[in-house]
Structures are given as C-alpha cells and as structure tokens.
Amino acid sequence: MNQSKNFVLTGMPRSGTTYLACVLYYPPHVITISEAKGCWKHGFQQHGKGTWFVQMFDEFRTNILQGKNVPTFEGTPGFLGHTRVDTWNQKKIMRRIEAHPDFALGMKNPEVFLELLESFSRAEIRCVITVRHPLFVINSWVKRGEQQVARGKSLEHTFANGKSVTYHSPLPDVVDRRIDLHNYFARHIIRYKHDPNIMLIRYEDWFTDPQQLSRVCHFLEIPSLGYLRPAPLLPDPLILARDEQARILRGCSIAEELGYPVKNHTLKAQNLPVRKPYL
C-alpha cells in the first residue's frame, strides 16, 4: 500500500510526542493514534528493526475505514484541555472514528520509532521528532518512577532506572543510567535530524513560536486547525536534587546538537517557559 498518507510522530520520551498527536488529530481528514495499546513495543520485541510496521499501518487504516473501534485520546480530560495530555496517566477510549477515504494517518511512539527511523525514511514516511531540554525530560522520568513506586510497582524496567524497551543502560549508578539512556535516544535523533523525510521540533517552542504548528502541517502535507488544541500546559517544576541537575547538565551536553545551548561543555539550565498571549 502507498505510504504517502502515513506519517510518524516520535522523539525523546516525555518530550511532548503525545501532545503533538493530540494537536494534529483532525478527523475526518487527519487521524493520529498514540501508542496503540503496546502494539509497537510488542512488534519490536518480536521483529526488531525492519519493515513490519507497514502491515501495522495498513491494519489500522483498514480498521478505521471499516468503522471498527480504535484507541484514541478524543474525549479524555487531556484532549479536552482539562489537564495534561498524558499517555501514562490517561486511559485511552476505544471508539469509532469518522474518516475521509483518503485520510492521513499518523502513528505516535517515542522509543521504538526512534529505532525505525532509517526504515521509515526508506519507505518515504515523513517523521516529526520532538525534543525537550534534558532536565525536564529526566525530571518527568523520575516523577513517573515515583508514581510507580507509590502504586506498589517496581522501578526496574522504567526510564527512571535507565531502561527502555530498546536499551538498558549497564552503568551502576542510577543517575548515570538516566543520563546514558537520554544520550542513547539523543544519538538516534542526531543521526537522522538532517534526513529530508524528518523534521525536528522542540517542545519549548510551542510556547514561543506561533508558526510551529503551520510548519509541521506543511511538512506533513496535512490540513491544520490553525491553532493549538489543546493549548500546551506549563511543565511541572523540577523535583530533581541540585546535584542530579548539575550532573545532567554536564552529562547531557550532547543536546547542543538538538538546539540547546552549551557553555564550557555544560548545558545551560532552562527556565520554565512563559505562556504567550496567542495561547
């Protein structure tokens, strides 16, 4: 099947990939699916890298056109703007989505899709990669880890412990493992950031650049609402200890290649963004 109507949303985990999926959800012309109940994780575990994703795209497109229920954030508190759009804390709704016969289909996944960037590019599937300042990425990992522990769940296979579906950091110290995992993802992004089928955006720019949405839609060749729906919410304050923040700023200087300023081999800290009037 022709892949020209398919696109991919990926990026650094906890960088706003789910938010972008919601912003671009515009049925019947544009439909985005976030995570899809673990199918990408399971597909990667079974097949690794390759073109198996083509069949997955085709199955989702067929199910939507046949009026079958698919997982969506439409109708959730985050989509309605009542709270943060969050893959981890909001259960998706299984529902039928009205679709134009020639609709654009976007699939979102951070960690697995980063492993498949070369395959996506070869298939001429356009990809939007979202990045975010490392302090706030890792801060979000740690916050989620604390939520896991509070619910009686293990921290073992979590970003907060330096582990993902695609990479387990071997380092003995937990802060070093978090930095190592961040840099593992960053290296994948940097390797492909100049690919003509890939667009790199920063989460922070949703608060400062009113043209970012139109550029994304132009790149993907899809229609746009012309405004952000839902509006982005300000990030959570940092809960990381000052020592860990300093180690992250030193250890994640690779983020300079993603657009974050570095001085003396150390990332500059970043203040919380300020909501602009146009939001």
Tab-separated table of C-alpha atoms in Angstrom:
chain	number	residue	atom	x	y	z
A	1	MET	CA	0.000	0.000	0.000
A	2	ASN	CA	1.158	3.538	-0.761
A	3	GLN	CA	2.657	5.065	2.398
A	4	SER	CA	2.312	8.702	1.283
A	5	LYS	CA	-0.738	9.227	3.518
A	6	ASN	CA	1.043	7.865	6.592
A	7	PHE	CA	3.280	9.795	8.964
A	8	VAL	CA	5.163	9.161	12.197
A	9	LEU	CA	5.417	11.139	15.448
A	10	THR	CA	8.343	10.227	17.661
A	11	GLY	CA	11.056	11.783	19.771
A	12	MET	CA	12.616	11.832	23.185
A	13	PRO	CA	10.276	10.049	25.640
A	14	ARG	CA	8.416	12.670	27.720
A	15	SER	CA	9.127	15.441	25.241
A	16	GLY	CA	5.552	16.148	24.155
A	17	THR	CA	5.014	13.500	21.477
A	18	THR	CA	1.560	12.686	22.838
A	19	TYR	CA	0.707	16.382	22.914
A	20	LEU	CA	1.635	16.698	19.236
A	21	ALA	CA	-0.514	13.666	18.402
A	22	CYS	CA	-3.493	15.415	20.008
A	23	VAL	CA	-2.802	18.718	18.271
A	24	LEU	CA	-2.744	17.013	14.867
A	25	TYR	CA	-5.894	14.951	15.488
A	26	TYR	CA	-8.332	16.436	12.993
A	27	PRO	CA	-10.830	13.830	11.730
A	28	PRO	CA	-12.106	13.021	9.206
A	29	HIS	CA	-9.038	14.293	7.335
A	30	VAL	CA	-6.229	13.608	9.830
A	31	ILE	CA	-6.299	10.837	12.445
A	32	THR	CA	-3.500	10.191	14.921
A	33	ILE	CA	-3.135	7.127	17.134
A	34	SER	CA	-0.941	7.323	20.243
A	35	GLU	CA	0.897	4.165	21.367
A	36	ALA	CA	-1.888	1.828	20.177
A	37	LYS	CA	-2.076	-0.331	23.301
A	38	GLY	CA	1.508	-1.547	23.166
A	39	CYS	CA	1.434	-2.941	19.623
A	40	TRP	CA	4.654	-1.156	18.635
A	41	LYS	CA	6.508	-2.424	21.690
A	42	HIS	CA	5.372	-5.980	21.021
A	43	GLY	CA	6.158	-5.682	17.314
A	44	PHE	CA	9.685	-4.529	18.045
A	45	GLN	CA	10.232	-7.299	20.575
A	46	GLN	CA	9.091	-9.880	18.016
A	47	HIS	CA	10.609	-8.491	14.815
A	48	GLY	CA	13.256	-5.919	15.751
A	49	LYS	CA	14.152	-3.465	13.014
A	50	GLY	CA	12.650	-3.882	9.564
A	51	THR	CA	9.502	-3.092	7.604
A	52	TRP	CA	6.958	-4.934	9.742
A	53	PHE	CA	5.435	-1.539	10.596
A	54	VAL	CA	3.934	-1.319	7.083
A	55	GLN	CA	1.450	-4.069	7.891
A	56	MET	CA	0.600	-2.360	11.182
A	57	PHE	CA	-0.183	0.922	9.419
A	58	ASP	CA	-2.326	-0.908	6.866
A	59	GLU	CA	-4.269	-2.748	9.573
A	60	PHE	CA	-5.051	0.453	11.469
A	61	ARG	CA	-6.120	2.229	8.284
A	62	THR	CA	-8.374	-0.676	7.310
A	63	ASN	CA	-9.935	-0.878	10.773
A	64	ILE	CA	-10.684	2.848	10.777
A	65	LEU	CA	-12.234	2.777	7.297
A	66	GLN	CA	-14.345	-0.245	8.259
A	67	GLY	CA	-15.722	1.619	11.271
A	68	LYS	CA	-14.046	-0.523	13.911
A	69	ASN	CA	-13.126	0.842	17.322
A	70	VAL	CA	-9.546	2.068	17.732
A	71	PRO	CA	-7.768	3.590	20.768
A	72	THR	CA	-7.903	7.380	20.877
A	73	PHE	CA	-7.433	10.262	23.309
A	74	GLU	CA	-10.501	12.004	21.864
A	75	GLY	CA	-12.883	12.673	24.726
A	76	THR	CA	-10.311	12.284	27.502
A	77	PRO	CA	-9.693	15.115	30.020
A	78	GLY	CA	-6.309	15.859	28.431
A	79	PHE	CA	-7.715	16.150	24.920
A	80	LEU	CA	-10.464	18.441	26.211
A	81	GLY	CA	-7.856	20.714	27.815
A	82	HIS	CA	-8.870	19.998	31.421
A	83	THR	CA	-5.496	18.513	32.350
A	84	ARG	CA	-2.201	17.438	30.811
A	85	VAL	CA	-2.279	15.127	27.787
A	86	ASP	CA	-0.501	12.104	29.190
A	87	THR	CA	-0.007	8.604	27.807
A	88	TRP	CA	0.967	7.224	31.201
A	89	ASN	CA	-1.888	8.582	33.308
A	90	GLN	CA	-4.906	8.699	30.989
A	91	LYS	CA	-6.613	5.611	29.677
A	92	LYS	CA	-7.499	5.808	26.005
A	93	ILE	CA	-11.038	5.379	24.741
A	94	MET	CA	-11.931	2.672	22.217
A	95	ARG	CA	-14.229	4.278	19.690
A	96	ARG	CA	-15.176	4.516	16.042
A	97	ILE	CA	-13.652	7.477	14.193
A	98	GLU	CA	-15.242	9.051	11.138
A	99	ALA	CA	-12.657	9.129	8.352
A	100	HIS	CA	-12.394	10.510	4.848
A	101	PRO	CA	-11.497	7.703	2.384
A	102	ASP	CA	-8.134	9.359	1.714
A	103	PHE	CA	-7.365	10.414	5.300
A	104	ALA	CA	-3.844	10.969	6.619
A	105	LEU	CA	-2.857	8.530	9.378
A	106	GLY	CA	-0.255	9.435	11.976
A	107	MET	CA	1.120	6.909	14.448
A	108	LYS	CA	2.957	8.004	17.590
A	109	ASN	CA	5.584	6.175	19.624
A	110	PRO	CA	8.838	7.529	21.063
A	111	GLU	CA	11.373	4.798	21.881
A	112	VAL	CA	10.501	2.109	19.285
A	113	PHE	CA	10.035	4.533	16.396
A	114	LEU	CA	13.466	6.049	17.048
A	115	GLU	CA	14.906	2.615	16.262
A	116	LEU	CA	12.979	2.530	12.978
A	117	LEU	CA	13.908	5.963	11.603
A	118	GLU	CA	16.055	4.545	8.813
A	119	SER	CA	13.275	2.174	7.743
A	120	PHE	CA	10.683	4.957	7.837
A	121	SER	CA	12.883	7.187	5.707
A	122	ARG	CA	13.495	4.456	3.147
A	123	ALA	CA	9.738	3.956	2.910
A	124	GLU	CA	9.421	7.754	2.443
A	125	ILE	CA	7.236	8.061	5.523
A	126	ARG	CA	7.604	11.523	6.988
A	127	CYS	CA	8.570	11.743	10.646
A	128	VAL	CA	8.313	14.587	13.142
A	129	ILE	CA	10.761	14.210	16.034
A	130	THR	CA	10.129	16.165	19.241
A	131	VAL	CA	12.926	17.019	21.669
A	132	ARG	CA	12.981	18.786	25.025
A	133	HIS	CA	15.584	20.084	27.460
A	134	PRO	CA	17.202	17.068	29.207
A	135	LEU	CA	16.472	18.406	32.699
A	136	PHE	CA	12.734	18.340	32.069
A	137	VAL	CA	12.846	15.024	30.209
A	138	ILE	CA	14.619	13.237	33.056
A	139	ASN	CA	12.564	15.124	35.638
A	140	SER	CA	9.454	13.630	34.052
A	141	TRP	CA	11.004	10.149	34.068
A	142	VAL	CA	11.751	10.449	37.774
A	143	LYS	CA	8.309	11.824	38.611
A	144	ARG	CA	6.712	8.887	36.813
A	145	GLY	CA	9.027	6.488	38.610
A	146	GLU	CA	7.935	7.878	41.953
A	147	GLN	CA	4.313	7.400	40.930
A	148	GLN	CA	5.076	3.782	40.042
A	149	VAL	CA	6.649	3.124	43.431
A	150	ALA	CA	3.751	4.835	45.238
A	151	ARG	CA	1.386	2.416	43.494
A	152	GLY	CA	3.424	-0.541	44.678
A	153	LYS	CA	5.009	-1.199	41.280
A	154	SER	CA	8.661	-1.877	40.527
A	155	LEU	CA	11.022	0.806	39.249
A	156	GLU	CA	13.120	-1.834	37.467
A	157	HIS	CA	12.074	-1.514	33.814
A	158	THR	CA	11.474	2.238	33.699
A	159	PHE	CA	13.108	5.292	32.182
A	160	ALA	CA	13.784	6.470	35.745
A	161	ASN	CA	16.008	3.417	36.140
A	162	GLY	CA	17.758	3.967	32.806
A	163	LYS	CA	15.861	1.237	30.969
A	164	SER	CA	13.550	1.137	27.979
A	165	VAL	CA	12.180	-1.415	25.533
A	166	THR	CA	15.121	-0.735	23.241
A	167	TYR	CA	18.036	-0.118	25.612
A	168	HIS	CA	19.110	-0.994	29.161
A	169	SER	CA	21.927	1.164	30.478
A	170	PRO	CA	24.655	-1.019	32.044
A	171	LEU	CA	26.015	1.700	34.348
A	172	PRO	CA	25.981	1.036	38.119
A	173	ASP	CA	24.738	4.458	39.285
A	174	VAL	CA	21.072	5.299	38.698
A	175	VAL	CA	21.686	8.955	37.758
A	176	ASP	CA	24.354	7.887	35.280
A	177	ARG	CA	21.896	5.362	33.835
A	178	ARG	CA	19.309	8.082	33.264
A	179	ILE	CA	21.871	10.274	31.535
A	180	ASP	CA	23.079	7.320	29.463
A	181	LEU	CA	19.535	6.462	28.350
A	182	HIS	CA	18.839	10.071	27.410
A	183	ASN	CA	22.021	10.203	25.352
A	184	TYR	CA	21.183	6.890	23.678
A	185	PHE	CA	17.929	8.382	22.396
A	186	ALA	CA	19.669	11.655	21.505
A	187	ARG	CA	22.250	9.884	19.343
A	188	HIS	CA	19.475	8.258	17.297
A	189	ILE	CA	17.816	11.615	16.755
A	190	ILE	CA	21.053	13.398	15.849
A	191	ARG	CA	21.956	10.700	13.336
A	192	TYR	CA	18.830	11.399	11.286
A	193	LYS	CA	17.991	15.041	12.019
A	194	HIS	CA	19.101	16.205	8.554
A	195	ASP	CA	17.199	13.497	6.671
A	196	PRO	CA	14.759	15.139	4.199
A	197	ASN	CA	11.916	12.941	5.472
A	198	ILE	CA	12.471	14.043	9.073
A	199	MET	CA	11.547	17.271	10.861
A	200	LEU	CA	12.947	18.169	14.283
A	201	ILE	CA	10.947	20.380	16.657
A	202	ARG	CA	11.399	21.488	20.274
A	203	TYR	CA	8.667	21.173	22.885
A	204	GLU	CA	9.570	24.584	24.329
A	205	ASP	CA	8.755	26.257	21.024
A	206	TRP	CA	5.040	25.553	21.439
A	207	PHE	CA	5.121	28.393	23.987
A	208	THR	CA	7.194	30.858	21.962
A	209	ASP	CA	6.672	30.211	18.250
A	210	PRO	CA	3.134	30.658	16.870
A	211	GLN	CA	4.263	29.353	13.458
A	212	GLN	CA	5.468	25.936	14.633
A	213	LEU	CA	2.114	24.225	14.013
A	214	SER	CA	1.814	25.547	10.465
A	215	ARG	CA	5.368	24.404	9.662
A	216	VAL	CA	4.661	20.917	10.987
A	217	CYS	CA	1.454	20.625	8.972
A	218	HIS	CA	3.161	21.958	5.854
A	219	PHE	CA	5.945	19.390	6.235
A	220	LEU	CA	3.426	16.558	6.676
A	221	GLU	CA	1.197	17.931	3.899
A	222	ILE	CA	-1.895	17.825	6.096
A	223	PRO	CA	-4.571	20.419	6.942
A	224	SER	CA	-4.369	22.346	10.192
A	225	LEU	CA	-6.906	23.803	12.588
A	226	GLY	CA	-4.712	26.908	12.649
A	227	TYR	CA	-4.455	26.956	16.439
A	228	LEU	CA	-3.274	24.660	19.224
A	229	ARG	CA	-5.966	22.327	20.534
A	230	PRO	CA	-5.485	21.669	23.378
A	231	ALA	CA	-3.228	24.535	24.436
A	232	PRO	CA	0.083	23.377	25.938
A	233	LEU	CA	0.300	23.305	29.721
A	234	LEU	CA	3.357	24.604	31.524
A	235	PRO	CA	5.794	21.843	32.581
A	236	ASP	CA	5.902	20.544	36.128
A	237	PRO	CA	8.538	22.164	38.377
A	238	LEU	CA	11.825	20.326	38.767
A	239	ILE	CA	11.871	17.771	41.585
A	240	LEU	CA	15.435	16.598	40.932
A	241	ALA	CA	18.074	17.227	43.581
A	242	ARG	CA	20.502	20.025	42.722
A	243	ASP	CA	23.382	17.567	42.475
A	244	GLU	CA	21.490	15.460	39.941
A	245	GLN	CA	20.553	18.562	37.958
A	246	ALA	CA	24.229	19.536	37.771
A	247	ARG	CA	25.212	16.039	36.655
A	248	ILE	CA	22.556	16.060	33.938
A	249	LEU	CA	23.701	19.449	32.651
A	250	ARG	CA	27.253	18.120	32.390
A	251	GLY	CA	26.371	14.661	31.125
A	252	CYS	CA	23.775	15.629	28.515
A	253	SER	CA	25.788	18.246	26.628
A	254	ILE	CA	25.058	16.177	23.500
A	255	ALA	CA	21.750	18.092	23.479
A	256	GLU	CA	23.643	21.035	21.980
A	257	GLU	CA	23.132	19.258	18.652
A	258	LEU	CA	19.390	19.346	19.310
A	259	GLY	CA	19.329	23.110	19.751
A	260	TYR	CA	20.066	23.571	23.462
A	261	PRO	CA	22.928	25.951	24.317
A	262	VAL	CA	26.117	24.694	25.945
A	263	LYS	CA	28.885	26.638	27.668
A	264	ASN	CA	32.165	25.086	28.788
A	265	HIS	CA	30.896	21.603	27.891
A	266	THR	CA	27.869	22.057	30.155
A	267	LEU	CA	24.253	22.570	29.140
A	268	LYS	CA	22.697	25.819	30.208
A	269	ALA	CA	19.816	25.381	32.625
A	270	GLN	CA	16.436	26.364	31.258
A	271	ASN	CA	13.675	28.260	32.971
A	272	LEU	CA	10.073	27.178	32.690
A	273	PRO	CA	8.511	28.630	29.525
A	274	VAL	CA	6.139	31.555	29.848
A	275	ARG	CA	2.666	31.278	28.369
A	276	LYS	CA	2.312	33.664	25.437
A	277	PRO	CA	-0.826	35.719	24.698
A	278	TYR	CA	-1.564	33.777	21.490
A	279	LEU	CA	-2.083	30.613	23.570
